[in-house]
Amino acid sequence: MNIRKIFKTLLCLLAITVAMQVAAQGAMKATVDVSVNCNANGPMTLSLSKGTTCVSYSMQLFTSDIATRIGDAVLVNYFSNQKTEKRTPNLKDAKFVDMGFCVLPEKEYTLLTLGYDKDGAAGFVTRTSFTTPKHKPAGNPRLTCTVTALGPDSVTVKFSPNADVAGYAICQFEAGSIDSIVAHHGPMMGFSNPSDMIRRFSGQSAYTKEMSHTWDDMIPNYDYEICALPWDKDGVYLDIVTTPVKTALLGGEGVAAVNIEIGQFGGSDDTGYFQEIVYTPNDQAAVHRDIIITEEAFNAKDMGERGVIDMLQKDIPQDPYWNQYRVDRAKWNALPATTYIACSMARNVKGEWGKLHTKKFTTPAKQ
């Protein structure tokens, strides 16, 4: 008996068995067959047929440049984390717009569809790529945007669609920032154009009726763009309607000042300790900046009052919390039994700084 031949035969049989098991498992995975019909004179439609082991499916539409970045495993996790709707029916010429999808004309898209079996296990990903045709809007869709209220840190806009607008999305941006946001954040967040970004960032998936929306926590005397994205009844995006706005001035031309109140000290060794401080600007302040500093650091040779003033007057555009416009209820990291100085300065609408306001306090010892 040739032991080597027997061993080799057993290895071959084992390999064949494993391969058959893998093939069987693959054959049992849920699959879907998807086709897209690009209609230049009407709505885009899709048809979908579930495989024998497919009970439900999820789908999402991306521009093709984004879809190529999304691997199958990533898509499975994405659908799970986003709790994407699981659909069950087979589809025949279902309208894209009825499925919640809208497109830009003359753009390459990929529809990603993932099937699930009866146990909810993810199956194969189907990638259906297509190019949308040039499109003539259905009817005469028109969306009007009217600024109805404008304050130092808020704006209210009324959106009025006509009967040919199937839906619209809205968003607010700093003036001139849209393209840079798409370039920097789009690939990570799944969009590559302003239209898809506005749809993604909008307060809900679609507005369909006239309504007013107020944006708060805006920067006073600052340029913004209110963007509204309408689409027609064929589910094709129309031109973005951009309304430029500039928030009103905050403060006055008098002396800008800030009142400082020392609040609660709290925390623990496990969570860290904090000190609450309330900085309240007067009605002449256009902006104020606030810090706390240990008494030891304040009295250092290279700091002192002059050093703190220079620090507070320095612009830090990358810090979104540096400029404060209303009451600042700050919660600072702080150590027990330590003397600090809370500092604040305010500037009026003419760009004139008021004096440095300080308040010394000592945090309590550990209990």
One Martini backbone bead per residue (centre of mass of N, CA, C, O) as a GRO file, in nm:
protein
  367
    1MET     BB    1   0.095   0.037   0.024
    2ASN     BB    2   0.053   0.381  -0.064
    3ILE     BB    3   0.063   0.637   0.148
    4ARG     BB    4   0.101   0.885  -0.031
    5LYS     BB    5  -0.142   0.838  -0.218
    6ILE     BB    6  -0.358   0.839   0.002
    7PHE     BB    7  -0.298   1.123   0.115
    8LYS     BB    8  -0.341   1.272  -0.154
    9THR     BB    9  -0.635   1.183  -0.194
   10LEU     BB   10  -0.748   1.305   0.068
   11LEU     BB   11  -0.675   1.598   0.002
   12CYS     BB   12  -0.847   1.618  -0.253
   13LEU     BB   13  -1.119   1.554  -0.118
   14LEU     BB   14  -1.111   1.788   0.082
   15ALA     BB   15  -1.096   2.017  -0.126
   16ILE     BB   16  -1.359   1.946  -0.270
   17THR     BB   17  -1.546   1.974  -0.025
   18VAL     BB   18  -1.486   2.269   0.040
   19ALA     BB   19  -1.564   2.384  -0.237
   20MET     BB   20  -1.859   2.284  -0.225
   21GLN     BB   21  -1.937   2.441   0.031
   22VAL     BB   22  -1.876   2.722  -0.075
   23ALA     BB   23  -2.063   2.706  -0.320
   24ALA     BB   24  -2.321   2.654  -0.157
   25GLN     BB   25  -2.312   2.911   0.009
   26GLY     BB   26  -2.319   3.100  -0.236
   27ALA     BB   27  -2.592   2.990  -0.351
   28MET     BB   28  -2.752   3.080  -0.075
   29LYS     BB   29  -2.721   3.359  -0.125
   30ALA     BB   30  -2.850   3.655  -0.156
   31THR     BB   31  -3.025   3.785  -0.447
   32VAL     BB   32  -3.029   4.040  -0.712
   33ASP     BB   33  -3.213   4.178  -0.989
   34VAL     BB   34  -3.115   4.475  -1.177
   35SER     BB   35  -3.288   4.744  -1.353
   36VAL     BB   36  -3.252   5.038  -1.570
   37ASN     BB   37  -3.461   5.312  -1.691
   38CYS     BB   38  -3.373   5.569  -1.917
   39ASN     BB   39  -3.581   5.852  -1.940
   40ALA     BB   40  -3.603   6.148  -2.128
   41ASN     BB   41  -3.954   6.167  -2.114
   42GLY     BB   42  -3.932   6.073  -1.803
   43PRO     BB   43  -3.924   5.859  -1.567
   44MET     BB   44  -3.731   5.676  -1.383
   45THR     BB   45  -3.666   5.319  -1.372
   46LEU     BB   46  -3.716   5.003  -1.189
   47SER     BB   47  -3.611   4.658  -1.170
   48LEU     BB   48  -3.687   4.371  -0.944
   49SER     BB   49  -3.537   4.047  -0.858
   50LYS     BB   50  -3.554   3.790  -0.652
   51GLY     BB   51  -3.409   3.544  -0.521
   52THR     BB   52  -3.471   3.241  -0.372
   53THR     BB   53  -3.319   3.352  -0.085
   54CYS     BB   54  -3.469   3.622  -0.100
   55VAL     BB   55  -3.654   3.847   0.122
   56SER     BB   56  -3.468   4.109   0.122
   57TYR     BB   57  -3.380   4.469   0.074
   58SER     BB   58  -3.124   4.712   0.002
   59MET     BB   59  -3.087   5.066  -0.108
   60GLN     BB   60  -2.847   5.284  -0.292
   61LEU     BB   61  -2.762   5.603  -0.428
   62PHE     BB   62  -2.478   5.681  -0.640
   63THR     BB   63  -2.228   5.808  -0.759
   64SER     BB   64  -1.979   5.642  -0.920
   65ASP     BB   65  -1.733   5.774  -0.771
   66ILE     BB   66  -1.841   5.669  -0.493
   67ALA     BB   67  -1.909   5.364  -0.536
   68THR     BB   68  -1.607   5.271  -0.586
   69ARG     BB   69  -1.539   5.319  -0.265
   70ILE     BB   70  -1.756   5.090  -0.202
   71GLY     BB   71  -1.754   4.817  -0.046
   72ASP     BB   72  -1.928   4.548   0.047
   73ALA     BB   73  -1.867   4.557   0.354
   74VAL     BB   74  -1.932   4.856   0.388
   75LEU     BB   75  -2.229   4.838   0.302
   76VAL     BB   76  -2.328   4.651   0.520
   77ASN     BB   77  -2.257   4.847   0.753
   78TYR     BB   78  -2.415   5.090   0.654
   79PHE     BB   79  -2.699   4.969   0.660
   80SER     BB   80  -2.687   4.894   0.960
   81ASN     BB   81  -2.620   5.177   1.087
   82GLN     BB   82  -2.865   5.329   0.920
   83LYS     BB   83  -3.119   5.159   0.902
   84THR     BB   84  -3.203   5.057   0.636
   85GLU     BB   85  -3.443   4.983   0.445
   86LYS     BB   86  -3.641   4.690   0.410
   87ARG     BB   87  -3.738   4.533   0.128
   88THR     BB   88  -3.975   4.298  -0.053
   89PRO     BB   89  -4.062   4.367  -0.332
   90ASN     BB   90  -4.105   4.333  -0.638
   91LEU     BB   91  -4.013   4.509  -0.944
   92LYS     BB   92  -4.198   4.721  -1.195
   93ASP     BB   93  -4.133   5.015  -1.303
   94ALA     BB   94  -4.020   5.189  -1.078
   95LYS     BB   95  -4.001   5.490  -0.948
   96PHE     BB   96  -3.755   5.669  -0.824
   97VAL     BB   97  -3.917   5.888  -0.667
   98ASP     BB   98  -4.082   5.664  -0.503
   99MET     BB   99  -3.795   5.560  -0.367
  100GLY     BB  100  -3.625   5.843  -0.302
  101PHE     BB  101  -3.496   5.914  -0.584
  102CYS     BB  102  -3.251   6.137  -0.726
  103VAL     BB  103  -3.128   6.324  -1.018
  104LEU     BB  104  -2.895   6.410  -1.245
  105PRO     BB  105  -2.824   6.513  -1.539
  106GLU     BB  106  -2.573   6.373  -1.698
  107LYS     BB  107  -2.504   6.114  -1.498
  108GLU     BB  108  -2.318   5.893  -1.305
  109TYR     BB  109  -2.454   5.589  -1.173
  110THR     BB  110  -2.502   5.373  -0.868
  111LEU     BB  111  -2.683   5.092  -0.771
  112LEU     BB  112  -2.707   4.961  -0.444
  113THR     BB  113  -2.770   4.610  -0.370
  114LEU     BB  114  -2.896   4.419  -0.082
  115GLY     BB  115  -2.937   4.098   0.022
  116TYR     BB  116  -3.166   3.891   0.224
  117ASP     BB  117  -3.241   3.646   0.424
  118LYS     BB  118  -3.445   3.487   0.656
  119ASP     BB  119  -3.207   3.565   0.883
  120GLY     BB  120  -3.060   3.846   0.778
  121ALA     BB  121  -2.844   3.774   0.587
  122ALA     BB  122  -2.604   3.879   0.394
  123GLY     BB  123  -2.533   3.902   0.063
  124PHE     BB  124  -2.522   4.023  -0.236
  125VAL     BB  125  -2.392   4.275  -0.442
  126THR     BB  126  -2.556   4.505  -0.656
  127ARG     BB  127  -2.436   4.672  -0.957
  128THR     BB  128  -2.600   4.959  -1.110
  129SER     BB  129  -2.513   5.115  -1.401
  130PHE     BB  130  -2.564   5.465  -1.514
  131THR     BB  131  -2.685   5.721  -1.747
  132THR     BB  132  -2.820   6.013  -1.753
  133PRO     BB  133  -3.018   6.207  -1.926
  134LYS     BB  134  -3.132   6.447  -2.083
  135HIS     BB  135  -3.358   6.704  -1.937
  136LYS     BB  136  -3.697   6.791  -1.924
  137PRO     BB  137  -3.897   6.942  -1.739
  138ALA     BB  138  -4.179   6.881  -1.559
  139GLY     BB  139  -4.317   7.134  -1.661
  140ASN     BB  140  -4.309   7.439  -1.426
  141PRO     BB  141  -4.093   7.452  -1.202
  142ARG     BB  142  -4.116   7.646  -0.884
  143LEU     BB  143  -3.901   7.821  -0.640
  144THR     BB  144  -3.960   8.034  -0.362
  145CYS     BB  145  -3.750   8.271  -0.177
  146THR     BB  146  -3.817   8.432   0.151
  147VAL     BB  147  -3.723   8.679   0.358
  148THR     BB  148  -3.882   8.741   0.689
  149ALA     BB  149  -3.621   8.720   0.887
  150LEU     BB  150  -3.356   8.928   1.054
  151GLY     BB  151  -3.075   8.871   1.252
  152PRO     BB  152  -2.777   8.829   1.415
  153ASP     BB  153  -2.855   8.483   1.464
  154SER     BB  154  -3.094   8.486   1.239
  155VAL     BB  155  -3.314   8.314   0.992
  156THR     BB  156  -3.608   8.355   0.783
  157VAL     BB  157  -3.762   8.127   0.543
  158LYS     BB  158  -3.972   8.114   0.261
  159PHE     BB  159  -4.119   7.830   0.093
  160SER     BB  160  -4.249   7.826  -0.260
  161PRO     BB  161  -4.413   7.591  -0.430
  162ASN     BB  162  -4.527   7.459  -0.700
  163ALA     BB  163  -4.708   7.202  -0.852
  164ASP     BB  164  -4.429   7.093  -1.011
  165VAL     BB  165  -4.313   7.036  -0.734
  166ALA     BB  166  -4.227   6.747  -0.563
  167GLY     BB  167  -3.960   6.864  -0.414
  168TYR     BB  168  -3.742   6.968  -0.129
  169ALA     BB  169  -3.430   7.112  -0.020
  170ILE     BB  170  -3.238   7.240   0.267
  171CYS     BB  171  -2.971   7.494   0.327
  172GLN     BB  172  -2.684   7.622   0.513
  173PHE     BB  173  -2.417   7.857   0.426
  174GLU     BB  174  -2.134   7.980   0.385
  175ALA     BB  175  -2.015   8.193   0.183
  176GLY     BB  176  -1.845   8.008  -0.065
  177SER     BB  177  -1.839   7.686   0.067
  178ILE     BB  178  -1.955   7.448  -0.100
  179ASP     BB  179  -1.719   7.330  -0.270
  180SER     BB  180  -1.529   7.270  -0.027
  181ILE     BB  181  -1.715   7.071   0.117
  182VAL     BB  182  -1.729   6.864  -0.106
  183ALA     BB  183  -1.421   6.810  -0.129
  184HIS     BB  184  -1.367   6.734   0.185
  185HIS     BB  185  -1.653   6.554   0.261
  186GLY     BB  186  -1.783   6.381   0.037
  187PRO     BB  187  -1.628   6.103   0.021
  188MET     BB  188  -1.706   6.027   0.325
  189MET     BB  189  -2.040   6.100   0.289
  190GLY     BB  190  -2.149   6.034  -0.026
  191PHE     BB  191  -2.059   6.294  -0.206
  192SER     BB  192  -1.998   6.506  -0.536
  193ASN     BB  193  -2.230   6.727  -0.495
  194PRO     BB  194  -2.443   6.978  -0.400
  195SER     BB  195  -2.714   6.830  -0.428
  196ASP     BB  196  -2.655   6.581  -0.248
  197MET     BB  197  -2.579   6.748   0.001
  198ILE     BB  198  -2.846   6.892   0.052
  199ARG     BB  199  -3.012   6.635   0.080
  200ARG     BB  200  -2.846   6.524   0.325
  201PHE     BB  201  -2.869   6.802   0.515
  202SER     BB  202  -3.148   6.810   0.539
  203GLY     BB  203  -3.405   6.795   0.767
  204GLN     BB  204  -3.540   6.626   0.533
  205SER     BB  205  -3.600   6.439   0.259
  206ALA     BB  206  -3.885   6.611   0.210
  207TYR     BB  207  -4.039   6.887   0.076
  208THR     BB  208  -4.387   6.989  -0.047
  209LYS     BB  209  -4.455   7.256   0.100
  210GLU     BB  210  -4.525   7.537   0.231
  211MET     BB  211  -4.261   7.698   0.426
  212SER     BB  212  -4.087   7.774   0.732
  213HIS     BB  213  -3.740   7.859   0.824
  214THR     BB  214  -3.511   7.853   1.108
  215TRP     BB  215  -3.194   7.986   1.174
  216ASP     BB  216  -2.949   7.941   1.417
  217ASP     BB  217  -2.644   8.026   1.542
  218MET     BB  218  -2.531   8.275   1.409
  219ILE     BB  219  -2.329   8.513   1.267
  220PRO     BB  220  -2.277   8.824   1.294
  221ASN     BB  221  -2.225   8.999   1.020
  222TYR     BB  222  -2.281   8.756   0.798
  223ASP     BB  223  -2.227   8.550   0.522
  224TYR     BB  224  -2.487   8.376   0.346
  225GLU     BB  225  -2.646   8.067   0.215
  226ILE     BB  226  -2.958   7.983   0.087
  227CYS     BB  227  -3.045   7.649  -0.005
  228ALA     BB  228  -3.251   7.521  -0.276
  229LEU     BB  229  -3.372   7.187  -0.378
  230PRO     BB  230  -3.536   7.098  -0.655
  231TRP     BB  231  -3.788   6.869  -0.795
  232ASP     BB  232  -3.944   6.685  -1.011
  233LYS     BB  233  -4.177   6.434  -1.110
  234ASP     BB  234  -3.915   6.264  -1.227
  235GLY     BB  235  -3.662   6.303  -1.023
  236VAL     BB  236  -3.519   6.580  -1.109
  237TYR     BB  237  -3.291   6.799  -1.069
  238LEU     BB  238  -3.263   7.128  -1.016
  239ASP     BB  239  -3.178   7.424  -0.969
  240ILE     BB  240  -3.026   7.602  -0.740
  241VAL     BB  241  -3.157   7.808  -0.485
  242THR     BB  242  -3.003   8.121  -0.409
  243THR     BB  243  -2.987   8.304  -0.089
  244PRO     BB  244  -2.858   8.588   0.011
  245VAL     BB  245  -2.723   8.664   0.344
  246LYS     BB  246  -2.710   8.911   0.618
  247THR     BB  247  -2.652   8.956   0.918
  248ALA     BB  248  -2.693   9.137   1.178
  249LEU     BB  249  -2.600   9.351   1.394
  250LEU     BB  250  -2.413   9.348   1.702
  251GLY     BB  251  -2.455   9.604   1.896
  252GLY     BB  252  -2.240   9.894   1.943
  253GLU     BB  253  -2.049  10.212   1.986
  254GLY     BB  254  -1.980  10.159   2.259
  255VAL     BB  255  -1.889  10.015   2.548
  256ALA     BB  256  -1.752   9.708   2.587
  257ALA     BB  257  -1.883   9.450   2.809
  258VAL     BB  258  -1.827   9.214   3.095
  259ASN     BB  259  -1.983   8.975   3.297
  260ILE     BB  260  -1.871   8.783   3.585
  261GLU     BB  261  -1.964   8.446   3.689
  262ILE     BB  262  -1.942   8.215   3.944
  263GLY     BB  263  -1.999   7.886   3.959
  264GLN     BB  264  -1.990   7.561   3.951
  265PHE     BB  265  -1.830   7.291   4.115
  266GLY     BB  266  -1.710   6.975   3.969
  267GLY     BB  267  -1.673   6.629   3.996
  268SER     BB  268  -1.397   6.386   3.954
  269ASP     BB  269  -1.144   6.166   3.932
  270ASP     BB  270  -1.281   6.006   3.697
  271THR     BB  271  -1.405   6.268   3.519
  272GLY     BB  272  -1.326   6.523   3.630
  273TYR     BB  273  -1.297   6.872   3.659
  274PHE     BB  274  -1.517   7.167   3.702
  275GLN     BB  275  -1.597   7.513   3.587
  276GLU     BB  276  -1.842   7.745   3.612
  277ILE     BB  277  -1.900   8.021   3.374
  278VAL     BB  278  -2.046   8.351   3.335
  279TYR     BB  279  -2.074   8.544   3.032
  280THR     BB  280  -2.196   8.889   3.011
  281PRO     BB  281  -2.287   9.096   2.776
  282ASN     BB  282  -2.346   9.385   2.654
  283ASP     BB  283  -2.521   9.594   2.419
  284GLN     BB  284  -2.225   9.674   2.274
  285ALA     BB  285  -2.152   9.388   2.204
  286ALA     BB  286  -2.032   9.191   1.928
  287VAL     BB  287  -1.788   9.051   2.088
  288HIS     BB  288  -1.647   8.773   2.284
  289ARG     BB  289  -1.374   8.662   2.508
  290ASP     BB  290  -1.285   8.352   2.692
  291ILE     BB  291  -1.113   8.270   3.005
  292ILE     BB  292  -0.887   8.068   3.196
  293ILE     BB  293  -0.634   8.119   3.460
  294THR     BB  294  -0.388   8.081   3.645
  295GLU     BB  295  -0.233   8.272   3.870
  296GLU     BB  296   0.051   8.183   3.799
  297ALA     BB  297   0.030   8.239   3.490
  298PHE     BB  298  -0.058   8.537   3.507
  299ASN     BB  299   0.220   8.618   3.681
  300ALA     BB  300   0.396   8.581   3.467
  301LYS     BB  301   0.635   8.750   3.296
  302ASP     BB  302   0.497   8.671   2.992
  303MET     BB  303   0.214   8.787   3.082
  304GLY     BB  304  -0.025   8.909   3.221
  305GLU     BB  305  -0.233   9.149   3.116
  306ARG     BB  306  -0.100   9.184   2.834
  307GLY     BB  307  -0.105   8.884   2.749
  308VAL     BB  308  -0.413   8.845   2.766
  309ILE     BB  309  -0.494   9.061   2.565
  310ASP     BB  310  -0.343   8.942   2.324
  311MET     BB  311  -0.495   8.674   2.327
  312LEU     BB  312  -0.795   8.788   2.295
  313GLN     BB  313  -0.721   8.958   2.020
  314LYS     BB  314  -0.675   8.696   1.881
  315ASP     BB  315  -0.727   8.522   1.605
  316ILE     BB  316  -0.926   8.194   1.577
  317PRO     BB  317  -1.075   8.042   1.315
  318GLN     BB  318  -1.052   7.725   1.407
  319ASP     BB  319  -1.231   7.826   1.654
  320PRO     BB  320  -1.575   7.803   1.713
  321TYR     BB  321  -1.556   7.925   2.037
  322TRP     BB  322  -1.407   8.201   2.053
  323ASN     BB  323  -1.654   8.342   1.949
  324GLN     BB  324  -1.882   8.543   2.129
  325TYR     BB  325  -2.239   8.675   2.140
  326ARG     BB  326  -2.349   8.574   2.397
  327VAL     BB  327  -2.411   8.397   2.648
  328ASP     BB  328  -2.147   8.232   2.836
  329ARG     BB  329  -2.166   7.888   2.942
  330ALA     BB  330  -1.899   7.776   3.090
  331LYS     BB  331  -1.690   7.463   3.098
  332TRP     BB  332  -1.410   7.408   3.281
  333ASN     BB  333  -1.120   7.285   3.334
  334ALA     BB  334  -1.039   7.188   3.682
  335LEU     BB  335  -0.882   7.223   3.989
  336PRO     BB  336  -0.852   7.168   4.297
  337ALA     BB  337  -0.734   7.403   4.499
  338THR     BB  338  -0.739   7.655   4.282
  339THR     BB  339  -0.620   7.950   4.140
  340TYR     BB  340  -0.811   8.172   3.940
  341ILE     BB  341  -0.869   8.362   3.623
  342ALA     BB  342  -1.122   8.531   3.486
  343CYS     BB  343  -1.152   8.623   3.134
  344SER     BB  344  -1.256   8.929   2.945
  345MET     BB  345  -1.348   9.052   2.609
  346ALA     BB  346  -1.483   9.329   2.419
  347ARG     BB  347  -1.645   9.427   2.104
  348ASN     BB  348  -1.750   9.651   1.889
  349VAL     BB  349  -1.873   9.759   1.578
  350LYS     BB  350  -1.590   9.935   1.542
  351GLY     BB  351  -1.350   9.751   1.680
  352GLU     BB  352  -1.359   9.820   1.985
  353TRP     BB  353  -1.201   9.766   2.278
  354GLY     BB  354  -1.234   9.683   2.580
  355LYS     BB  355  -1.173   9.595   2.877
  356LEU     BB  356  -1.034   9.396   3.108
  357HIS     BB  357  -1.193   9.121   3.260
  358THR     BB  358  -1.186   9.011   3.607
  359LYS     BB  359  -1.191   8.696   3.817
  360LYS     BB  360  -1.119   8.571   4.122
  361PHE     BB  361  -1.066   8.218   4.215
  362THR     BB  362  -1.133   7.926   4.430
  363THR     BB  363  -1.127   7.608   4.443
  364PRO     BB  364  -1.229   7.346   4.595
  365ALA     BB  365  -1.176   7.092   4.776
  366LYS     BB  366  -1.182   6.786   4.829
  367GLN     BB  367  -1.431   6.569   4.978
   0.00000   0.00000   0.00000
